């Protein structure tokens, strides 16, 4: 086993600068928006983990069931000996793929975890190093919107982007991301994409607005992060969580809605923001897809759909594509 060291976290001041830029830009828009990546501090990640175990939130288990049932088939079609996981986190959901690679004819040569968190990468690398001692366990610290070129190519690669995270992108940046993925693939490589599918609206909304209020706490935690990191004075009790279905765009939107007229100050940005009752901050979109739409977006990025697998209820899809 070879486990490569994880690069140091980006300096705290650079992260704060990035957060400040996103807040300035997002609050200048109407409606106000913030990128969903800022939802995930330690508390936010713990709350999201709780969300994935709720009865209403089906995507995580739907995807997991596909991987557990179909991993040998996915690996056989891809013929890869290296797995690159974008947004790897703890890497627990990809062990089915790694187990299938190890049992395959080509074997498991290398795993690359790519994530913005050095702590998550270090923990996953240690666990995977013990489980797969025959493999090189590699890590790459970065933002997959900007740093995919940092991934060192070695072997025949299967690049996986799971969890439905592609749905957090609006169409233009989503196209740019897929084009960037295409640019790092060589002949013989494949791309594995997890996508939630369009379905009954009530089920979709319930998945993002559960009865126990876990998603509401997760969403309002964004304001706690702004208070801590940017010296803001958001009163969490003056905001409520709202999840809506945007029929035209076919995506779920999560909002933080002001319950009163208020002025919020963000000390680190020397900014005072007047917010009327009913105004909202959009904190996340989660696009839902149709199979022909997935194929069209992949094709536009220079990727050809090879195979697609669904869970038993056809709520979710995992698509394998190759460079055109």
Coordinates of C-alpha atoms in Angstrom, one line a residue:
X1 CA 0.0 0.0 0.0
X2 CA 1.1 3.5 -0.8
X3 CA -0.8 6.4 0.8
X4 CA 0.2 9.8 -0.4
X5 CA 0.1 12.7 2.1
X6 CA -2.8 15.2 1.9
X7 CA -1.9 18.8 1.1
X8 CA -2.5 21.3 3.8
X9 CA -5.9 23.1 3.9
X10 CA -6.1 26.4 2.1
X11 CA -5.3 29.2 4.5
X12 CA -8.2 30.4 6.6
X13 CA -7.9 33.9 5.2
X14 CA -8.3 32.7 1.6
X15 CA -11.5 30.8 2.6
X16 CA -12.8 33.8 4.3
X17 CA -12.0 35.9 1.2
X18 CA -13.9 33.5 -1.0
X19 CA -16.9 33.5 1.4
X20 CA -16.9 37.3 1.5
X21 CA -16.8 37.5 -2.3
X22 CA -19.7 35.1 -2.6
X23 CA -21.7 37.0 0.0
X24 CA -21.1 40.3 -1.7
X25 CA -22.0 38.9 -5.1
X26 CA -25.0 36.9 -3.9
X27 CA -26.5 39.7 -1.8
X28 CA -26.2 42.1 -4.8
X29 CA -28.6 39.9 -6.8
X30 CA -32.4 39.6 -6.6
X31 CA -33.3 37.2 -5.3
X32 CA -30.2 37.0 -3.0
X33 CA -28.3 33.8 -3.4
X34 CA -25.4 31.9 -1.7
X35 CA -23.5 28.8 -3.1
X36 CA -24.6 25.7 -1.3
X37 CA -21.0 24.7 -0.5
X38 CA -21.1 27.2 2.4
X39 CA -23.7 25.0 4.1
X40 CA -21.1 22.5 5.1
X41 CA -19.1 23.4 8.2
X42 CA -18.8 20.6 10.8
X43 CA -22.3 21.2 12.1
X44 CA -23.7 21.4 8.6
X45 CA -22.1 18.2 7.6
X46 CA -23.4 16.4 10.7
X47 CA -26.9 17.7 10.0
X48 CA -26.7 16.6 6.4
X49 CA -25.7 13.1 7.5
X50 CA -28.8 13.1 9.7
X51 CA -30.9 14.2 6.7
X52 CA -29.6 11.2 4.6
X53 CA -31.1 8.9 7.1
X54 CA -34.6 10.5 7.2
X55 CA -37.5 8.6 5.7
X56 CA -38.3 11.5 3.4
X57 CA -34.8 11.8 1.9
X58 CA -34.5 8.9 -0.6
X59 CA -31.6 9.9 -2.9
X60 CA -28.7 8.6 -0.7
X61 CA -30.2 5.1 -0.2
X62 CA -31.4 4.9 -3.8
X63 CA -27.9 5.6 -5.1
X64 CA -26.3 3.2 -2.5
X65 CA -28.6 0.4 -3.7
X66 CA -27.6 0.9 -7.3
X67 CA -23.9 0.8 -6.4
X68 CA -24.3 -2.3 -4.1
X69 CA -26.3 -4.2 -6.8
X70 CA -24.5 -3.1 -9.9
X71 CA -20.9 -2.3 -9.0
X72 CA -19.4 -5.5 -10.7
X73 CA -21.3 -4.6 -13.9
X74 CA -20.2 -1.0 -13.8
X75 CA -16.6 -2.0 -13.3
X76 CA -16.7 -4.6 -16.0
X77 CA -18.1 -2.1 -18.5
X78 CA -15.6 0.6 -17.5
X79 CA -12.6 -1.8 -17.4
X80 CA -10.9 0.6 -15.0
X81 CA -8.2 -0.1 -12.5
X82 CA -8.3 3.4 -11.0
X83 CA -11.2 5.2 -9.3
X84 CA -11.2 9.0 -9.0
X85 CA -13.9 10.2 -6.7
X86 CA -14.9 13.9 -7.0
X87 CA -16.2 15.4 -3.7
X88 CA -15.2 12.2 -2.0
X89 CA -15.8 13.1 1.7
X90 CA -15.6 10.0 3.8
X91 CA -15.6 7.8 0.6
X92 CA -17.9 5.3 2.3
X93 CA -20.3 5.0 -0.6
X94 CA -17.6 4.0 -3.1
X95 CA -16.4 0.9 -1.3
X96 CA -18.8 -1.2 -3.5
X97 CA -16.9 0.0 -6.6
X98 CA -13.5 -0.5 -5.0
X99 CA -14.5 -4.0 -3.9
X100 CA -15.7 -4.8 -7.4
X101 CA -12.5 -3.4 -8.9
X102 CA -10.4 -5.6 -6.6
X103 CA -12.3 -8.7 -7.6
X104 CA -12.1 -7.8 -11.3
X105 CA -9.7 -9.1 -14.0
X106 CA -7.8 -5.8 -14.1
X107 CA -7.7 -5.4 -10.3
X108 CA -7.5 -2.3 -8.2
X109 CA -4.4 -0.2 -8.9
X110 CA -5.2 3.2 -7.4
X111 CA -7.9 5.3 -5.7
X112 CA -7.9 9.1 -5.8
X113 CA -10.1 11.0 -3.3
X114 CA -10.7 14.7 -4.4
X115 CA -12.3 17.0 -1.9
X116 CA -12.1 20.5 -0.4
X117 CA -11.5 19.2 3.1
X118 CA -8.1 17.9 4.1
X119 CA -9.5 16.3 7.3
X120 CA -12.0 14.3 5.3
X121 CA -9.3 13.2 2.8
X122 CA -6.9 12.2 5.6
X123 CA -9.6 10.1 7.4
X124 CA -10.7 8.4 4.2
X125 CA -7.2 7.7 3.1
X126 CA -6.3 6.0 6.4
X127 CA -9.5 3.9 6.3
X128 CA -9.1 2.9 2.7
X129 CA -5.4 2.2 3.1
X130 CA -6.2 -0.4 5.7
X131 CA -9.0 -1.9 3.6
X132 CA -7.1 -2.0 0.3
X133 CA -3.5 -2.5 1.1
X134 CA -2.7 -3.6 -2.4
X135 CA -3.7 -0.2 -3.9
X136 CA -2.2 3.3 -4.1
X137 CA -4.4 5.5 -2.1
X138 CA -4.0 9.0 -3.4
X139 CA -5.5 12.3 -2.4
X140 CA -6.0 15.7 -4.1
X141 CA -7.1 18.7 -2.1
X142 CA -9.1 21.2 -4.2
X143 CA -12.3 22.7 -5.5
X144 CA -13.7 20.6 -8.4
X145 CA -14.9 23.8 -10.1
X146 CA -11.3 25.0 -10.5
X147 CA -8.7 22.3 -9.7
X148 CA -9.5 19.1 -11.6
X149 CA -6.3 19.6 -13.6
X150 CA -4.4 18.9 -10.4
X151 CA -5.4 15.2 -10.6
X152 CA -2.4 13.1 -11.8
X153 CA -3.5 10.7 -14.5
X154 CA -2.4 7.1 -14.0
X155 CA -3.9 3.9 -15.3
X156 CA -7.4 3.5 -16.8
X157 CA -9.6 5.8 -14.8
X158 CA -13.2 5.8 -13.7
X159 CA -14.1 9.3 -12.6
X160 CA -17.1 9.3 -10.3
X161 CA -19.3 12.2 -9.4
X162 CA -22.0 10.8 -7.1
X163 CA -24.5 12.0 -4.6
X164 CA -26.6 14.0 -7.1
X165 CA -24.2 16.9 -6.5
X166 CA -24.4 17.8 -10.2
X167 CA -27.9 19.1 -9.4
X168 CA -26.5 22.0 -7.4
X169 CA -25.3 23.6 -10.6
X170 CA -27.4 25.8 -12.8
X171 CA -27.3 24.8 -16.5
X172 CA -24.4 27.1 -17.7
X173 CA -22.0 26.3 -14.9
X174 CA -23.1 22.6 -15.1
X175 CA -22.1 22.6 -18.7
X176 CA -18.8 24.1 -17.8
X177 CA -18.2 21.5 -15.1
X178 CA -19.0 18.6 -17.5
X179 CA -16.6 20.1 -20.1
X180 CA -13.9 20.3 -17.4
X181 CA -14.5 16.6 -16.5
X182 CA -14.2 15.7 -20.2
X183 CA -10.9 17.5 -20.4
X184 CA -9.3 15.3 -17.8
X185 CA -10.4 12.0 -19.4
X186 CA -8.2 10.1 -21.8
X187 CA -9.0 7.3 -24.2
X188 CA -10.3 4.3 -22.2
X189 CA -11.4 6.4 -19.3
X190 CA -15.1 6.6 -18.1
X191 CA -17.2 9.0 -16.1
X192 CA -19.8 7.8 -13.6
X193 CA -22.6 10.3 -12.7
X194 CA -25.3 10.1 -10.1
X195 CA -28.5 12.0 -10.7
X196 CA -31.8 12.3 -9.0
X197 CA -34.8 12.1 -11.4
X198 CA -37.9 14.1 -11.9
X199 CA -40.8 12.6 -10.0
X200 CA -43.9 13.4 -7.9
X201 CA -43.6 17.0 -6.6
X202 CA -44.9 16.2 -3.1
X203 CA -42.1 13.6 -2.7
X204 CA -39.5 16.0 -3.9
X205 CA -40.5 18.8 -1.6
X206 CA -40.8 16.5 1.4
X207 CA -37.2 15.3 0.8
X208 CA -36.1 18.9 1.4
X209 CA -38.6 19.9 4.1
X210 CA -38.9 17.0 6.5
X211 CA -41.4 16.9 9.3
X212 CA -38.7 16.7 12.0
X213 CA -37.2 20.0 10.8
X214 CA -33.7 18.7 10.3
X215 CA -33.4 20.3 6.9
X216 CA -34.6 23.6 8.3
X217 CA -31.8 23.5 11.0
X218 CA -29.3 22.6 8.3
X219 CA -30.4 25.6 6.2
X220 CA -30.5 28.1 9.0
X221 CA -27.0 26.9 10.0
X222 CA -25.8 28.9 7.0
X223 CA -26.6 32.1 8.9
X224 CA -24.7 30.8 12.0
X225 CA -21.7 30.3 9.7
X226 CA -22.0 33.9 8.4
X227 CA -22.2 35.2 12.0
X228 CA -19.1 33.3 13.0
X229 CA -16.9 33.8 9.9
X230 CA -17.9 37.3 8.8
X231 CA -19.0 38.9 12.1
X232 CA -22.6 39.1 11.0
X233 CA -25.6 39.5 13.3
X234 CA -28.3 37.3 11.7
X235 CA -31.0 36.4 14.3
X236 CA -31.8 32.8 13.3
X237 CA -35.3 33.1 14.9
X238 CA -36.2 35.7 12.3
X239 CA -35.7 33.3 9.5
X240 CA -37.7 30.3 8.3
X241 CA -36.8 27.5 5.9
X242 CA -38.8 27.0 2.7
X243 CA -38.4 24.4 0.0
X244 CA -40.2 24.9 -3.3
X245 CA -40.4 23.2 -6.7
X246 CA -39.4 25.3 -9.7
X247 CA -41.5 23.7 -12.4
X248 CA -40.0 25.6 -15.3
X249 CA -36.4 24.7 -14.3
X250 CA -37.3 21.3 -12.8
X251 CA -35.3 21.9 -9.6
X252 CA -35.9 22.2 -5.9
X253 CA -35.0 25.5 -4.3
X254 CA -34.1 25.9 -0.7
X255 CA -34.7 29.4 0.7
X256 CA -34.2 31.3 4.0
X257 CA -37.2 33.6 4.3
X258 CA -37.2 36.7 6.5
X259 CA -40.2 36.8 8.9
X260 CA -39.8 40.5 9.7
X261 CA -38.4 43.7 8.3
X262 CA -34.8 43.8 9.5
X263 CA -31.4 45.2 8.9
X264 CA -28.5 42.8 9.1
X265 CA -24.9 43.9 9.4
X266 CA -21.9 41.9 8.2
X267 CA -19.0 43.4 10.0
X268 CA -16.2 41.8 8.1
X269 CA -17.6 43.2 4.8
X270 CA -18.6 46.6 6.3
X271 CA -22.0 45.9 4.9
X272 CA -25.5 46.7 6.2
X273 CA -28.4 44.9 4.4
X274 CA -32.0 46.0 4.6
X275 CA -34.3 43.0 4.3
X276 CA -38.1 43.2 4.1
X277 CA -40.5 40.7 5.6
X278 CA -40.9 37.9 3.0
X279 CA -37.6 38.5 1.3
X280 CA -35.5 35.4 0.9
X281 CA -32.0 34.1 0.3
X282 CA -31.7 31.1 -2.0
X283 CA -29.2 28.8 -0.4
X284 CA -29.4 25.8 -2.7
X285 CA -30.9 24.4 -5.9
X286 CA -31.1 20.7 -6.5
X287 CA -31.9 20.0 -10.2
X288 CA -33.8 16.8 -11.1
X289 CA -33.2 15.1 -14.4
X290 CA -34.7 13.1 -17.2
X291 CA -32.7 10.4 -18.9
X292 CA -32.8 12.0 -22.3
X293 CA -31.7 15.3 -20.7
X294 CA -28.8 13.6 -19.1
X295 CA -27.7 12.2 -22.4
X296 CA -28.0 15.6 -24.1
X297 CA -25.9 17.4 -21.5
X298 CA -23.2 14.7 -21.6
X299 CA -23.1 14.9 -25.4
X300 CA -22.8 18.6 -25.3
X301 CA -19.6 18.2 -23.2
X302 CA -18.2 15.6 -25.5
X303 CA -19.3 12.5 -23.6
X304 CA -21.3 9.5 -24.9
X305 CA -23.6 7.6 -22.6
X306 CA -22.6 3.9 -22.4
X307 CA -25.0 2.5 -19.8
X308 CA -27.4 3.6 -17.2
X309 CA -28.6 1.9 -14.0
X310 CA -31.7 2.7 -11.8
X311 CA -32.8 1.8 -8.3
X312 CA -35.8 -0.5 -7.9
X313 CA -38.3 2.4 -7.9
X314 CA -36.5 4.3 -10.7
X315 CA -36.1 7.4 -8.5
X316 CA -32.5 7.7 -9.2
X317 CA -30.0 7.0 -12.0
X318 CA -26.3 6.3 -12.2
X319 CA -24.9 6.9 -15.8
X320 CA -21.7 5.7 -17.2
X321 CA -20.2 7.7 -20.1
X322 CA -17.0 7.8 -22.1
X323 CA -15.2 10.5 -24.1
X324 CA -16.7 10.9 -27.6

